[in-house]
Amino acid sequence: MDTSPAEPVRQPSWILRGTFLLGGGLWFLYSIAPQLVGLLQGEPMRWVYIWAWLPMWLFVGLAWGINKQLKAAQTPAHPPESPPAP
């Protein structure tokens, strides 16, 4: 019986993680959260402000993800074994 997996295990895509998790998280933290605090204090919601910052934060997350993906591709999957000590 063959116990090897049918497909190789996929590595996580740092580009997708960076774009949606980091970029989306920063967008929420710096664009949406202050608007919600202002809304609770009686200020009107500024939708243009929220949507105007979305592409910038997604681009920041994309750039971080590409950088992380490139660094992951340069490092070896298994570090070379060190020679035994004499």
XYZ file of N, CA and C in Angstrom:
258
model
N 0.844 -1.173 0.000
C 0.000 0.000 0.000
C 0.893 1.240 0.000
N 0.600 2.164 -0.890
C 1.394 3.375 -1.010
C 0.876 4.425 -0.025
N 1.743 4.882 0.860
C 1.321 5.872 1.860
C 1.749 7.283 1.508
N 2.390 7.468 0.354
C 2.802 8.819 -0.030
C 1.572 9.622 -0.468
N 1.588 10.915 -0.187
C 0.429 11.724 -0.575
C 0.309 11.822 -2.098
N -0.917 11.950 -2.562
C -1.166 12.036 -3.999
C -0.603 13.337 -4.577
N -0.667 14.410 -3.819
C -0.159 15.694 -4.264
C 0.900 16.167 -3.273
N 1.896 16.866 -3.756
C 2.891 17.401 -2.812
C 2.254 18.462 -1.913
N 2.788 18.592 -0.729
C 2.258 19.571 0.212
C 2.577 20.970 -0.300
N 1.558 21.791 -0.378
C 1.753 23.155 -0.876
C 2.285 24.045 0.234
N 3.219 24.887 -0.131
C 3.734 25.871 0.805
C 2.743 27.036 0.872
N 2.653 27.706 2.011
C 1.717 28.831 2.102
C 2.141 29.965 1.174
N 1.181 30.600 0.576
C 1.468 31.725 -0.306
C 1.589 32.984 0.533
N 2.808 33.449 0.686
C 3.030 34.662 1.461
C 2.443 35.873 0.756
N 2.313 35.790 -0.552
C 1.758 36.922 -1.296
C 0.284 37.103 -0.935
N -0.473 36.003 -0.919
C -1.886 36.109 -0.546
C -2.052 36.490 0.917
N -1.239 35.871 1.779
C -1.316 36.208 3.202
C -1.005 37.678 3.430
N 0.041 38.154 2.791
C 0.413 39.553 2.976
C -0.641 40.501 2.459
N -1.170 40.195 1.286
C -2.141 41.103 0.681
C -3.417 41.185 1.507
N -3.981 40.040 1.825
C -5.294 40.065 2.466
C -5.245 40.122 3.982
N -4.306 39.417 4.603
C -4.264 39.452 6.063
C -3.553 40.699 6.580
N -2.341 40.942 6.101
C -1.618 42.128 6.570
C -2.241 43.403 6.012
N -2.434 43.447 4.687
C -3.012 44.647 4.083
C -4.419 44.928 4.582
N -5.240 43.888 4.651
C -6.604 44.066 5.161
C -6.625 44.448 6.630
N -5.714 43.858 7.393
C -5.641 44.193 8.814
C -5.205 45.635 9.037
N -4.213 46.073 8.280
C -3.775 47.465 8.395
C -4.875 48.419 7.951
N -5.604 48.041 6.907
C -6.716 48.873 6.438
C -7.767 49.010 7.533
N -8.074 47.898 8.181
C -9.061 47.953 9.268
C -8.536 48.797 10.423
N -7.277 48.579 10.786
C -6.693 49.265 11.937
C -6.583 50.770 11.719
N -6.117 51.181 10.551
C -5.840 52.595 10.329
C -6.939 53.347 9.584
N -7.881 52.645 8.960
C -8.924 53.339 8.206
C -10.308 53.156 8.805
N -10.644 51.939 9.155
C -12.004 51.663 9.628
C -12.155 51.929 11.117
N -11.196 51.468 11.911
C -11.314 51.619 13.366
C -11.470 53.084 13.797
N -10.666 54.022 13.285
C -10.890 55.425 13.693
C -12.260 55.956 13.280
N -12.758 55.488 12.134
C -14.088 55.924 11.705
C -15.169 55.387 12.655
N -14.976 54.146 13.107
C -15.949 53.572 14.047
C -15.918 54.302 15.385
N -14.727 54.661 15.843
C -14.619 55.427 17.091
C -15.301 56.779 16.919
N -15.071 57.440 15.782
C -15.730 58.712 15.518
C -17.239 58.568 15.427
N -17.692 57.462 14.847
C -19.133 57.212 14.743
C -19.758 57.069 16.130
N -19.050 56.402 17.026
C -19.549 56.258 18.400
C -19.578 57.598 19.130
N -18.747 58.533 18.707
C -18.722 59.861 19.321
C -19.646 60.853 18.619
N -20.403 60.362 17.646
C -21.393 61.200 16.987
C -20.948 61.837 15.685
N -19.756 61.543 15.217
C -19.302 62.104 13.946
C -19.876 61.287 12.790
N -20.049 61.914 11.627
C -20.553 61.149 10.475
C -19.470 60.213 9.930
N -19.913 59.133 9.331
C -18.990 58.173 8.721
C -18.508 58.727 7.391
N -17.205 58.724 7.169
C -16.625 59.212 5.912
C -16.254 58.013 5.057
N -17.161 57.579 4.193
C -16.956 56.384 3.380
C -15.852 56.572 2.350
N -15.735 57.786 1.822
C -14.700 58.048 0.818
C -13.323 57.842 1.432
N -13.152 58.286 2.663
C -11.877 58.103 3.363
C -11.564 56.617 3.513
N -12.548 55.826 3.879
C -12.328 54.387 4.079
C -11.925 53.716 2.771
N -12.675 53.953 1.712
C -12.393 53.265 0.440
C -11.159 53.813 -0.263
N -10.818 55.079 -0.008
C -9.636 55.649 -0.650
C -8.345 54.991 -0.150
N -8.311 54.542 1.092
C -7.110 53.932 1.656
C -6.984 52.446 1.371
N -8.024 51.799 0.903
C -7.972 50.351 0.671
C -6.877 49.943 -0.321
N -6.771 50.544 -1.512
C -5.715 50.099 -2.438
C -4.305 50.293 -1.876
N -4.086 51.367 -1.125
C -2.761 51.612 -0.582
C -2.381 50.539 0.423
N -3.278 50.178 1.330
C -2.948 49.166 2.339
C -2.814 47.786 1.714
N -3.626 47.479 0.701
C -3.469 46.198 0.018
C -2.134 46.142 -0.729
N -1.702 47.265 -1.280
C -0.407 47.304 -1.958
C 0.736 47.111 -0.964
N 0.616 47.690 0.222
C 1.629 47.495 1.264
C 1.707 46.011 1.624
N 0.555 45.374 1.813
C 0.537 43.947 2.122
C 1.080 43.101 0.985
N 0.785 43.487 -0.243
C 1.307 42.769 -1.407
C 2.827 42.864 -1.475
N 3.355 44.059 -1.252
C 4.807 44.245 -1.288
C 5.483 43.424 -0.190
N 4.899 43.404 1.006
C 5.461 42.613 2.095
C 5.410 41.129 1.745
N 4.294 40.682 1.166
C 4.151 39.278 0.800
C 5.134 38.851 -0.276
N 5.356 39.695 -1.259
C 6.329 39.377 -2.307
C 7.725 39.288 -1.712
N 8.073 40.232 -0.842
C 9.372 40.208 -0.184
C 9.551 38.934 0.634
N 8.539 38.568 1.390
C 8.602 37.358 2.222
C 8.690 36.102 1.346
N 7.958 36.067 0.247
C 7.979 34.920 -0.668
C 9.353 34.767 -1.302
N 9.967 35.868 -1.694
C 11.303 35.811 -2.283
C 12.342 35.343 -1.273
N 12.234 35.816 -0.034
C 13.157 35.356 1.003
C 12.966 33.871 1.289
N 11.723 33.403 1.282
C 11.452 31.986 1.531
C 11.992 31.125 0.392
N 11.973 31.641 -0.824
C 12.480 30.876 -1.962
C 14.004 30.791 -1.946
N 14.662 31.757 -1.339
C 16.120 31.761 -1.310
C 16.687 30.866 -0.215
N 15.931 30.647 0.850
C 16.430 29.805 1.932
C 16.197 28.343 1.580
N 17.150 27.472 1.896
C 16.958 26.049 1.583
C 15.860 25.450 2.457
N 15.162 24.471 1.881
C 14.077 23.824 2.616
C 14.603 23.067 3.821
N 15.718 22.398 3.648
C 16.342 21.672 4.751
C 17.757 22.206 4.912
N 18.075 22.750 6.074
C 19.422 23.278 6.249
C 20.453 22.151 6.161
N 21.608 22.461 5.624
C 22.632 21.405 5.510
C 23.060 20.922 6.896
N 23.315 19.644 6.973
C 23.718 19.078 8.251
C 25.142 19.483 8.563
N 25.375 19.817 9.804
C 26.725 20.185 10.186
C 27.548 18.916 10.431
N 28.842 18.992 10.167
C 29.665 17.800 10.381
C 29.749 17.469 11.876
N 29.888 16.208 12.193
C 29.940 15.834 13.614
C 31.187 16.402 14.280
N 31.042 16.726 15.536
C 32.166 17.280 16.294
C 33.196 16.186 16.545
N 34.496 16.514 16.477
C 35.531 15.480 16.685
C 35.632 15.026 18.121
